[in-house]
Structures are given as structure tokens and as C-alpha cells.
PDB file of C-alpha atoms in Angstrom:
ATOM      1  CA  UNK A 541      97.046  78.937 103.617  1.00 57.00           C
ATOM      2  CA  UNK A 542      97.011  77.520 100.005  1.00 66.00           C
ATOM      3  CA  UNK A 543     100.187  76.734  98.444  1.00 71.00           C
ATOM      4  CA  UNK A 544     101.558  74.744  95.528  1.00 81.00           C
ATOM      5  CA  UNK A 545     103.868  71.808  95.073  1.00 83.00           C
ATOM      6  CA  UNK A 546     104.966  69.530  92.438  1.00 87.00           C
ATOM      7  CA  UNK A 547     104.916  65.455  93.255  1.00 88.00           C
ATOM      8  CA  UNK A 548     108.883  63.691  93.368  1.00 89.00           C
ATOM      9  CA  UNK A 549     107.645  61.407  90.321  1.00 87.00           C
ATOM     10  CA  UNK A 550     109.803  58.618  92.003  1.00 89.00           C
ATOM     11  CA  UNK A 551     107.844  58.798  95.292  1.00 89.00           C
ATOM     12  CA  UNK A 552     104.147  59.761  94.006  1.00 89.00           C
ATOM     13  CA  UNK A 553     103.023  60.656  97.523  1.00 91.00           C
ATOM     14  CA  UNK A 554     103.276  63.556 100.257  1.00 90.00           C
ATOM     15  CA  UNK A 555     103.963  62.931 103.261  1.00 92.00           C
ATOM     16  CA  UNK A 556     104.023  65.340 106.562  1.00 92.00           C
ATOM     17  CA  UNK A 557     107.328  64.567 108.868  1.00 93.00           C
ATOM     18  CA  UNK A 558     106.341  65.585 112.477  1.00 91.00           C
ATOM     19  CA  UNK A 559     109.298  64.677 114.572  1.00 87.00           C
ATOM     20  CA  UNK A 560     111.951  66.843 112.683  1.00 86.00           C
ATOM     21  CA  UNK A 561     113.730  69.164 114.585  1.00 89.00           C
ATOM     22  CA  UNK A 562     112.693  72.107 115.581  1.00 93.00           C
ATOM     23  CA  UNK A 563     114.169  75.940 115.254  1.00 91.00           C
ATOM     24  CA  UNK A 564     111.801  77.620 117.727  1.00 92.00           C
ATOM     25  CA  UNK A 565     110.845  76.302 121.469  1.00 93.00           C
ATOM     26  CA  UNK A 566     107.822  74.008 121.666  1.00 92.00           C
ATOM     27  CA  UNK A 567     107.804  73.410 125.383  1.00 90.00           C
ATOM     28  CA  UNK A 568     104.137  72.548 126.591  1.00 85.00           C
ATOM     29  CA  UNK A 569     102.670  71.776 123.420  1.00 87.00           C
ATOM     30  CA  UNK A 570     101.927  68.335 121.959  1.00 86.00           C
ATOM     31  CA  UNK A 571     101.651  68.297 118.167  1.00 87.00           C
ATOM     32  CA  UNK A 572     100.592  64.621 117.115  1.00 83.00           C
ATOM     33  CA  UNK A 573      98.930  63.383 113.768  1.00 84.00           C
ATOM     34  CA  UNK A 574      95.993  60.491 113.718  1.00 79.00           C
ATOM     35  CA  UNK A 575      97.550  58.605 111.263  1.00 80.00           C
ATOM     36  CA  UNK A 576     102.011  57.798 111.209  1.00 82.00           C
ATOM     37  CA  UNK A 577     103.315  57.821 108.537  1.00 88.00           C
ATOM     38  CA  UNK A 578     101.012  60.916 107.854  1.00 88.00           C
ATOM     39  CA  UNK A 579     100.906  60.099 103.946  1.00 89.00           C
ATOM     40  CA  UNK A 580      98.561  61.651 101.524  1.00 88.00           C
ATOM     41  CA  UNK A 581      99.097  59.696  97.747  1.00 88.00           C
ATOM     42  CA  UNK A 582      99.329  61.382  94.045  1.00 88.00           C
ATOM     43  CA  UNK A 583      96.201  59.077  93.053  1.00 85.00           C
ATOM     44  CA  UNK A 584      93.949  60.137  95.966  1.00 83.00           C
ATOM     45  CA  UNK A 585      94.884  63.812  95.104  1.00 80.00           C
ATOM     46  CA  UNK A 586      94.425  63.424  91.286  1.00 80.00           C
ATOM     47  CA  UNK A 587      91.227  61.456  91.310  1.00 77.00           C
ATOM     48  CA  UNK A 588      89.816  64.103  93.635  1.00 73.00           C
ATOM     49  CA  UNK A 589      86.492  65.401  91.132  1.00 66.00           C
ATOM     50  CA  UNK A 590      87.276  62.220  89.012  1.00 66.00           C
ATOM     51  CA  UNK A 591      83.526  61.301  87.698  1.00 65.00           C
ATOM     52  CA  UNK A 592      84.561  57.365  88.613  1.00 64.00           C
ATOM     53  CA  UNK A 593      85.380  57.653  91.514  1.00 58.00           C
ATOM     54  CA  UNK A 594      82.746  60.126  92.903  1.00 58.00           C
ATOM     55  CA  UNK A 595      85.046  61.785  95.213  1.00 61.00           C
ATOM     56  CA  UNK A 596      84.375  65.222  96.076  1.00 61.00           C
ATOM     57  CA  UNK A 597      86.516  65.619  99.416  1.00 69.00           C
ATOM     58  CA  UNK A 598      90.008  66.199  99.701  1.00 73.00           C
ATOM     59  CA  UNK A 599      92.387  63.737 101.211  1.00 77.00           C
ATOM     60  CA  UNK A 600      93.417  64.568 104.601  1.00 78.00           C
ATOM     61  CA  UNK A 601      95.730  64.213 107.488  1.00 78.00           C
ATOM     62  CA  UNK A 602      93.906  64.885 110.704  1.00 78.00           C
ATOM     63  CA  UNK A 603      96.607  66.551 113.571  1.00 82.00           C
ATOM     64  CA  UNK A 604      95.646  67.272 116.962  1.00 78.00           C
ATOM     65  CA  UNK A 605      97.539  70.120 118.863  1.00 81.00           C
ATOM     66  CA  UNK A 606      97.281  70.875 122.559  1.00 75.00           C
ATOM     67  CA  UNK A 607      99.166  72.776 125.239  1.00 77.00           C
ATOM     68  CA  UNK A 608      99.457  71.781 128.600  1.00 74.00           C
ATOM     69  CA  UNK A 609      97.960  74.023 131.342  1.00 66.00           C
ATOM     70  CA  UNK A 610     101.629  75.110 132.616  1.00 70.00           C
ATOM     71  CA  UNK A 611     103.397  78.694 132.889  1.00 75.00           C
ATOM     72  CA  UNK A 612     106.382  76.748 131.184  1.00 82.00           C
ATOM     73  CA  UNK A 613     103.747  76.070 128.220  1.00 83.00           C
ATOM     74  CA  UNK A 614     105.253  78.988 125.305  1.00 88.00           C
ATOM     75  CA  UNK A 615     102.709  81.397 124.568  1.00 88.00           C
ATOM     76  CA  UNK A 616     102.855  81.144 120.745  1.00 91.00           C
ATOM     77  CA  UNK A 617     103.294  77.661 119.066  1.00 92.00           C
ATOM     78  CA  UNK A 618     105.270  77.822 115.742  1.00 94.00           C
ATOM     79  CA  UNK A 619     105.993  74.338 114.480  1.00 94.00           C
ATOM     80  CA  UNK A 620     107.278  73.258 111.129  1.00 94.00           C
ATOM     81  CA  UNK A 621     106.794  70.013 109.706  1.00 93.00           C
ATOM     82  CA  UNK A 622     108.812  69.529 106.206  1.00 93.00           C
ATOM     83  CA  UNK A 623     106.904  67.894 103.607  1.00 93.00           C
ATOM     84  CA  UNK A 624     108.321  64.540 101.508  1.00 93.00           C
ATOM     85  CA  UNK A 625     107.804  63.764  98.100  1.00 92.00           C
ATOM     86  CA  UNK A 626     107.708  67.421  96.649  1.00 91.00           C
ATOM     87  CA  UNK A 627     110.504  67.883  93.860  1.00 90.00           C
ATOM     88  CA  UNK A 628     111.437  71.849  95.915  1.00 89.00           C
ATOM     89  CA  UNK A 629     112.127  71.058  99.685  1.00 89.00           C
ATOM     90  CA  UNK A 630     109.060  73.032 101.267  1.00 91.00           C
ATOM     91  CA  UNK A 631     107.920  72.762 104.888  1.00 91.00           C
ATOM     92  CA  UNK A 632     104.872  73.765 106.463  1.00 90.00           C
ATOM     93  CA  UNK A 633     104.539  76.212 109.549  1.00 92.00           C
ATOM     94  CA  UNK A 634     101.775  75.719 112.188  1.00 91.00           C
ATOM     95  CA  UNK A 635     101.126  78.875 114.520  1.00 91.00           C
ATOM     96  CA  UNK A 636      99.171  79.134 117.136  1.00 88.00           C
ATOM     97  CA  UNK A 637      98.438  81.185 120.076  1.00 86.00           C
ATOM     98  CA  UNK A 638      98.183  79.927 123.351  1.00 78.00           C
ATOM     99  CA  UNK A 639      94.521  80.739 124.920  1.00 66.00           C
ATOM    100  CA  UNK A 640      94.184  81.583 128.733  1.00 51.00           C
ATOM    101  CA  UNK A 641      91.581  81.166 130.803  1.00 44.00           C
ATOM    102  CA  UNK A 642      90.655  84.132 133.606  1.00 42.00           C
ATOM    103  CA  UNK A 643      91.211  82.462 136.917  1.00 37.00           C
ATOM    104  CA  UNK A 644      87.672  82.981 137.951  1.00 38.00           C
ATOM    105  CA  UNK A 645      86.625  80.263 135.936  1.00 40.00           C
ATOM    106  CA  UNK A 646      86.052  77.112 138.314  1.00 40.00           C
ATOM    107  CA  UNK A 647      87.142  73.534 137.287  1.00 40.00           C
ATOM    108  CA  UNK A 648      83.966  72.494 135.550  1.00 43.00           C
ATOM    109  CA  UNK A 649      84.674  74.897 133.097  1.00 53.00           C
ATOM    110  CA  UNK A 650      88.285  74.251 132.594  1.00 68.00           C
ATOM    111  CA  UNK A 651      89.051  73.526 128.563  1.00 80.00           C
ATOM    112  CA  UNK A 652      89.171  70.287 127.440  1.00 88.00           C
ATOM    113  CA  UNK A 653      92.086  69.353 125.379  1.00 90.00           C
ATOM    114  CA  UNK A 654      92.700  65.764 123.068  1.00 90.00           C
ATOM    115  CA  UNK A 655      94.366  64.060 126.122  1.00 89.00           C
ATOM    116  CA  UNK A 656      90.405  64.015 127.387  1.00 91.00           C
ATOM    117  CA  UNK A 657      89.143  61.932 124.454  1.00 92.00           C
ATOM    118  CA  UNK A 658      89.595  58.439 126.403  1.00 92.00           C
ATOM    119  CA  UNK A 659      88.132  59.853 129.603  1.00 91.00           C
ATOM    120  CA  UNK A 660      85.180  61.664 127.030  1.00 93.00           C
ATOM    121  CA  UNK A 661      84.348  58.342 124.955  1.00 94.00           C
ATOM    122  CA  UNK A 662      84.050  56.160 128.056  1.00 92.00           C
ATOM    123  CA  UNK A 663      81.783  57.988 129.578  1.00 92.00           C
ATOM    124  CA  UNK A 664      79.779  58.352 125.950  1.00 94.00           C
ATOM    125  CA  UNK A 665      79.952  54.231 126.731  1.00 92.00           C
ATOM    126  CA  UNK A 666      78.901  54.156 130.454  1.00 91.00           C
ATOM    127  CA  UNK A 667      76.015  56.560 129.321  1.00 90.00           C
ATOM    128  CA  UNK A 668      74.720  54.062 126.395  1.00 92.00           C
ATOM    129  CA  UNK A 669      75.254  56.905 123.416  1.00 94.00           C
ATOM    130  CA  UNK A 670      74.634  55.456 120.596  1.00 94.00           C
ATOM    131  CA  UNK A 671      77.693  55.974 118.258  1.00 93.00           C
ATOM    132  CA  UNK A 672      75.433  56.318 115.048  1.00 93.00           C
ATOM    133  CA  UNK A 673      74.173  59.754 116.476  1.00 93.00           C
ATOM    134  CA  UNK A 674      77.510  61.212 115.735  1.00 94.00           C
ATOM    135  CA  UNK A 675      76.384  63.468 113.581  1.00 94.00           C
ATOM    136  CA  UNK A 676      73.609  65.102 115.790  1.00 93.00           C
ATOM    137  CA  UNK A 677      76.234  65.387 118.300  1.00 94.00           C
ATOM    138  CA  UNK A 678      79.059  67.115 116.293  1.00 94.00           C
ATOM    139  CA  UNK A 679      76.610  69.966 114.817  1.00 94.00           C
ATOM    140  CA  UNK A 680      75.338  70.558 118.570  1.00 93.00           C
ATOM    141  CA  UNK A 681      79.086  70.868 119.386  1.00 94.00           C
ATOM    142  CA  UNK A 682      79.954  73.194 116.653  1.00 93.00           C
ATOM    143  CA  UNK A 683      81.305  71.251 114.270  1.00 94.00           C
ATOM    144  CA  UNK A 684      80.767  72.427 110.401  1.00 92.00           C
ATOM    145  CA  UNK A 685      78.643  69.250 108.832  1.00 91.00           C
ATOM    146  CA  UNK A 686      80.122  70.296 104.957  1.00 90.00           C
ATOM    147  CA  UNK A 687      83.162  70.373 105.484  1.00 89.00           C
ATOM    148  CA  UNK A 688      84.441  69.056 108.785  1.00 92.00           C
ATOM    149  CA  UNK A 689      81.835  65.954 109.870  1.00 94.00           C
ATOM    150  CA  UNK A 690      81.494  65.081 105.707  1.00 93.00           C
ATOM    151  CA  UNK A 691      85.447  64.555 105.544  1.00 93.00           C
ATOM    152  CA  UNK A 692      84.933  62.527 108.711  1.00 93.00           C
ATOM    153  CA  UNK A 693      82.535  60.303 107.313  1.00 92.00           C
ATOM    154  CA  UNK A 694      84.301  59.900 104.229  1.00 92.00           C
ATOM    155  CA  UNK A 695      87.195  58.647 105.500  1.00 92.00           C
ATOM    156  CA  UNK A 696      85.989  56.365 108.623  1.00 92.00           C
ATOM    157  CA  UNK A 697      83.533  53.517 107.525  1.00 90.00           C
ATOM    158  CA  UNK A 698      82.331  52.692 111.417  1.00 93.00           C
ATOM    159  CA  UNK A 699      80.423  55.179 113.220  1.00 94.00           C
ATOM    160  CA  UNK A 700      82.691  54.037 116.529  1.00 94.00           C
ATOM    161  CA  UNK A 701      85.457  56.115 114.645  1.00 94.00           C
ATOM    162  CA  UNK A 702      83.590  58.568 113.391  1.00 95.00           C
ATOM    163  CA  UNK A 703      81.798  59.328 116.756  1.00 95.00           C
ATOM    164  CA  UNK A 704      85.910  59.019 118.132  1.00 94.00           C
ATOM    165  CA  UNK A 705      87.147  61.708 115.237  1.00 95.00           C
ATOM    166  CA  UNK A 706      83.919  63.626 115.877  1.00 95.00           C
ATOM    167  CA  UNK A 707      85.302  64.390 119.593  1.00 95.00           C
ATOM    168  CA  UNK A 708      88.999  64.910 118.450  1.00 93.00           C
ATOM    169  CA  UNK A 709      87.880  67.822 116.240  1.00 93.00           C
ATOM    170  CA  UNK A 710      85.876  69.202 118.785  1.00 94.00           C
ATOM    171  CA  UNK A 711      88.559  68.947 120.824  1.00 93.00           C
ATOM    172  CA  UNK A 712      90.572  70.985 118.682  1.00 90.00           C
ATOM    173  CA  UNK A 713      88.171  73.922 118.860  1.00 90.00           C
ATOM    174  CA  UNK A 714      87.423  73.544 115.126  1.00 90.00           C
ATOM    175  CA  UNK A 715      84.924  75.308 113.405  1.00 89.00           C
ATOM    176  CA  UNK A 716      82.256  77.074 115.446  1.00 88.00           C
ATOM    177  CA  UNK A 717      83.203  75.058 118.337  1.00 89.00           C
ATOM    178  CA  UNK A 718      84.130  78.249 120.386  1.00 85.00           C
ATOM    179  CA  UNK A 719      81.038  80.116 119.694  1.00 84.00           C
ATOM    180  CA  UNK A 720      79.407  77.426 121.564  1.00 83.00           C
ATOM    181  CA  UNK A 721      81.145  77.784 124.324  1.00 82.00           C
ATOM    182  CA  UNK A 722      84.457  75.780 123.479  1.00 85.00           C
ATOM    183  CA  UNK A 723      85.276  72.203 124.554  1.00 89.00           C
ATOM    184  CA  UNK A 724      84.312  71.813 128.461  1.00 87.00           C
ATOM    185  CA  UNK A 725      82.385  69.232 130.317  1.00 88.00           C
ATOM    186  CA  UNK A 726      79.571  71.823 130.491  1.00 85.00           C
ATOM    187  CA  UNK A 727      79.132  72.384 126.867  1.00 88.00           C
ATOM    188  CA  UNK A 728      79.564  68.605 126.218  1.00 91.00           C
ATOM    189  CA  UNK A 729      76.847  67.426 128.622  1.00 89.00           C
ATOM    190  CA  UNK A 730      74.719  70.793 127.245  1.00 88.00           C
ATOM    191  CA  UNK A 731      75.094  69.465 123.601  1.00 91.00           C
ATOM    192  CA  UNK A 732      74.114  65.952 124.829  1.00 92.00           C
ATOM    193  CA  UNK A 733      70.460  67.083 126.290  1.00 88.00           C
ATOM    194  CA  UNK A 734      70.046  68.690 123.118  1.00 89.00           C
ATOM    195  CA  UNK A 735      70.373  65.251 121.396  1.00 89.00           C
ATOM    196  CA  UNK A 736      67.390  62.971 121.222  1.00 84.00           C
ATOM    197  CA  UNK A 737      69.371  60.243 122.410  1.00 86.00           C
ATOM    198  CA  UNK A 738      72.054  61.945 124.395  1.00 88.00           C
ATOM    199  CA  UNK A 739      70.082  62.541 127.556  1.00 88.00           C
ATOM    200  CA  UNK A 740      72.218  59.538 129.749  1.00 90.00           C
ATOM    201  CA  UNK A 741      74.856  60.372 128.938  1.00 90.00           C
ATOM    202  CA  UNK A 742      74.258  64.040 129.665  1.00 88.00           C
ATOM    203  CA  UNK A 743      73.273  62.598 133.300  1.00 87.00           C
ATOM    204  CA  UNK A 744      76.178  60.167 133.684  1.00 87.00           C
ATOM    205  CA  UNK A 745      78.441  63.105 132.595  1.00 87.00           C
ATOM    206  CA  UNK A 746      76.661  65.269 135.218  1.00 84.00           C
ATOM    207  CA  UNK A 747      76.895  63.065 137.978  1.00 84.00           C
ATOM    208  CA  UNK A 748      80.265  61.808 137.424  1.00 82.00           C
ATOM    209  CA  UNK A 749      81.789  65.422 136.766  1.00 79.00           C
ATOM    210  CA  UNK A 750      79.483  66.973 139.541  1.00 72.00           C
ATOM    211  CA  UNK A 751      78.062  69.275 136.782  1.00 63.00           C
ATOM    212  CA  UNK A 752      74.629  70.212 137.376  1.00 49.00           C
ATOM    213  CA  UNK A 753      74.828  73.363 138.855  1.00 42.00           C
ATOM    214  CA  UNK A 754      77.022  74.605 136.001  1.00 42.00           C
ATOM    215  CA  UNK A 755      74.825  73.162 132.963  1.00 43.00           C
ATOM    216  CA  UNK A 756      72.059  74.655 134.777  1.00 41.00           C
ATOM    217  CA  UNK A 757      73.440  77.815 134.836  1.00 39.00           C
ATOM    218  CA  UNK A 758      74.565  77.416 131.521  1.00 43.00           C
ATOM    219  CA  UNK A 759      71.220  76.925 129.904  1.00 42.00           C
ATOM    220  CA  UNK A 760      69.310  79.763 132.279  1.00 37.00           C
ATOM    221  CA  UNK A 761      72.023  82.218 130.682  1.00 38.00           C
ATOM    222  CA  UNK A 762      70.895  81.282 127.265  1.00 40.00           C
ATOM    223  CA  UNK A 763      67.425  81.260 127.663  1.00 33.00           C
ATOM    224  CA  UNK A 764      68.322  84.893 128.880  1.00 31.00           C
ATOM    225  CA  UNK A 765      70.097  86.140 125.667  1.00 32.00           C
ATOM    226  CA  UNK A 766      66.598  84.727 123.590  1.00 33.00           C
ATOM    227  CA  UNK A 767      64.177  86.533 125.820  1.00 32.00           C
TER     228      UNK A 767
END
């Protein structure tokens, strides 16, 4: 949701407080920001379109937010973080629903939440992925390459954090990540045989997560919706 703020001139930056207390129960969810103190400055906003500088992408805070597969986990996040440096006191409010999974669906296909991103990017290492082909990777994942993996490489100047930032996104469901079949071992060894050099780590993923009959299944049930 847009909204509009004026800049305390003494300050000249924004900045997003995440440990403030909160009014409404959290219990199961982890709400943490990339980046502490989670600052955004006057100048990076204000140059944003400025012909010298080239810059065409808006400054950002990147937040990851994940519940714990609990029945103590609440079923509807709502968690305010207060904003610094604005001349009105104003606080932003970030809802969102918890989703379930039906208890037919086996462990392979369990969702994947940010507390996976070590166990994801060492096995990206054991498998020899090339960090460069971060790109390829996040558009077979979902991801949205004008807004989402642009901001990414805007911000992060080695591909080892931008392949890293790629994953936390996807791990946050952004974008179309869902349509593809959300963020599971399955879909993440799927979108690696798609990439031209993802294939060992597709099979190191396979092996170590004992995935084959489940990508295989996966793929024969989209090679059925295209016939």
C-alpha cells in the first residue's frame, strides 16, 4: 500500500524499527530484515530518476517473514513496525495469512521457509552451480526479472549475494513463485534441470533429499496439462 511521509529534516533518513513491541500475538512467526539498522536515506530516495545518477530503482529494505510449522503458530500475522525519521509518527502494518498444507502432502513437498537458505545454498555449492546463473535460476523459480531480480542486482555487486537474495525471495513466495508450485525441494531441483547449468545440482539435490520419484512425478503432471 502506497502512503506518504515527510523526512525529520534533522535525521534525513527512514528507518524501519522491527523489535518494537507488539499489540497483537506473533507467536510462530519470525519477522527479520536483511539489513539492521533497516535504513533507507533522503538522498537515495531523492536522487531516485536523477539523470546523474542513472538510478531507476527504488531503495529498499528486503524482510523475510516465516511461520513455523506449529498449531501454536497464529493463523493471521499482523505486525507493526514504526517508522523513524518521519516529522508525523506513522507505523507500518504487515498482514499475513498463515498457509496450510493438506496432510496428504508427503515430506518432499513440505514448504520451504528462509530458515532453509543455508541448507539450500550449500547444496547449490556441493552441486558446483555456478552463482553467475542467478538470474536463469530466479525466473525458473518465479521470480519477476523487472522488478524483483533487477532490484537484486542493483543493490548486490557479487553474484554470491545475488544468487543468496535470489533464494531468500523465493523463499518468501514472491512474485509468481506460487504458480510454480511454491518453494519445495521439488520445485527447486525442477527449476534446476531447466537451467543449462543447473543439472548437478538438480542431482545432488535429488539424491541428498531422496527426490526423484517426486520431480518425476512432477514433470509427467506437466507434460500432462500441455498435451
Amino acid at each position: 500500500e502506497d502512503f506518504t511521509f515527510q523526512f525529520n529534516p534533522s535525521l534525513k533518513y527512514l528507518q524501519l524499527i522491527f523489535d518494537g513491541r507488539q499489540l497483537k500475538p506473533t507467536t510462530g512467526w519470525t519477522v527479520s530484515p536483511h539489513k539492521n539498522p533497516c535504513l533507507i536515506r533522503e538522498r537515495d530516495i531523492l536522487g531516485l530518476g536523477d539523470n546523474s545518477t542513472k538510478t531507476t530503482i527504488p531503495p529498499s529494505c528486503l524482510v523475510s517473514i516465516y511461520a513455523e510449522n506449529s498449531p501454536h503458530t497464529v493463523p493471521n500475522l499482523s505486525y507493526s513496525v514504526p517508522l523513524k525519521g518521519v516529522q508525523e509518527q506513522m507505523e507500518i502494518i504487515i498482514n499475513r495469512p498463515l498457509r496450510t498444507m493438506s496432510s496428504s502432502d508427503s515430506g518432499y513437498s513440505q514448504a520451504l521457509n528462509i530458515s532453509n537458505l543455508d541448507a539450500i545454498l550449500t547444496y547449490l555449492k556441493e552441486g558446483n552451480f555456478p552463482s553467475s546463473s542467478w538470474q536463469d535460476l530466479g525466473l525458473k523459480l518465479g521470480l519477476n526479472y523487472d522488478t524483483t531480480l533487477k532490484n537484486i542486482e542493483s543493490n548486490y555487486s557479487k553474484v554470491e549475494d545475488c544468487l543468496r537474495e535470489c533464494i531468500a525471495k523465493w523463499l518468501q513466495r514472491a512474485d509468481g513463485v506460487d504458480a510454480k508450485g511454491g518453494a519445495t525441494w521439488t520445485t527447486l531441483a525442477k527449476a534446476l534441470e531447466q537451467c543449462d547449468s543447473g543439472r548437478p545440482s538438480a542431482d545432488h539435490i535429488i539424491r541428498r533429499r531422496k527426490l526423484r520419484k517426486s520431480v518425476d512425478r512432477s514433470q509427467n503432471d506437466e507434460h500432462e496439462l500441455h498435451d
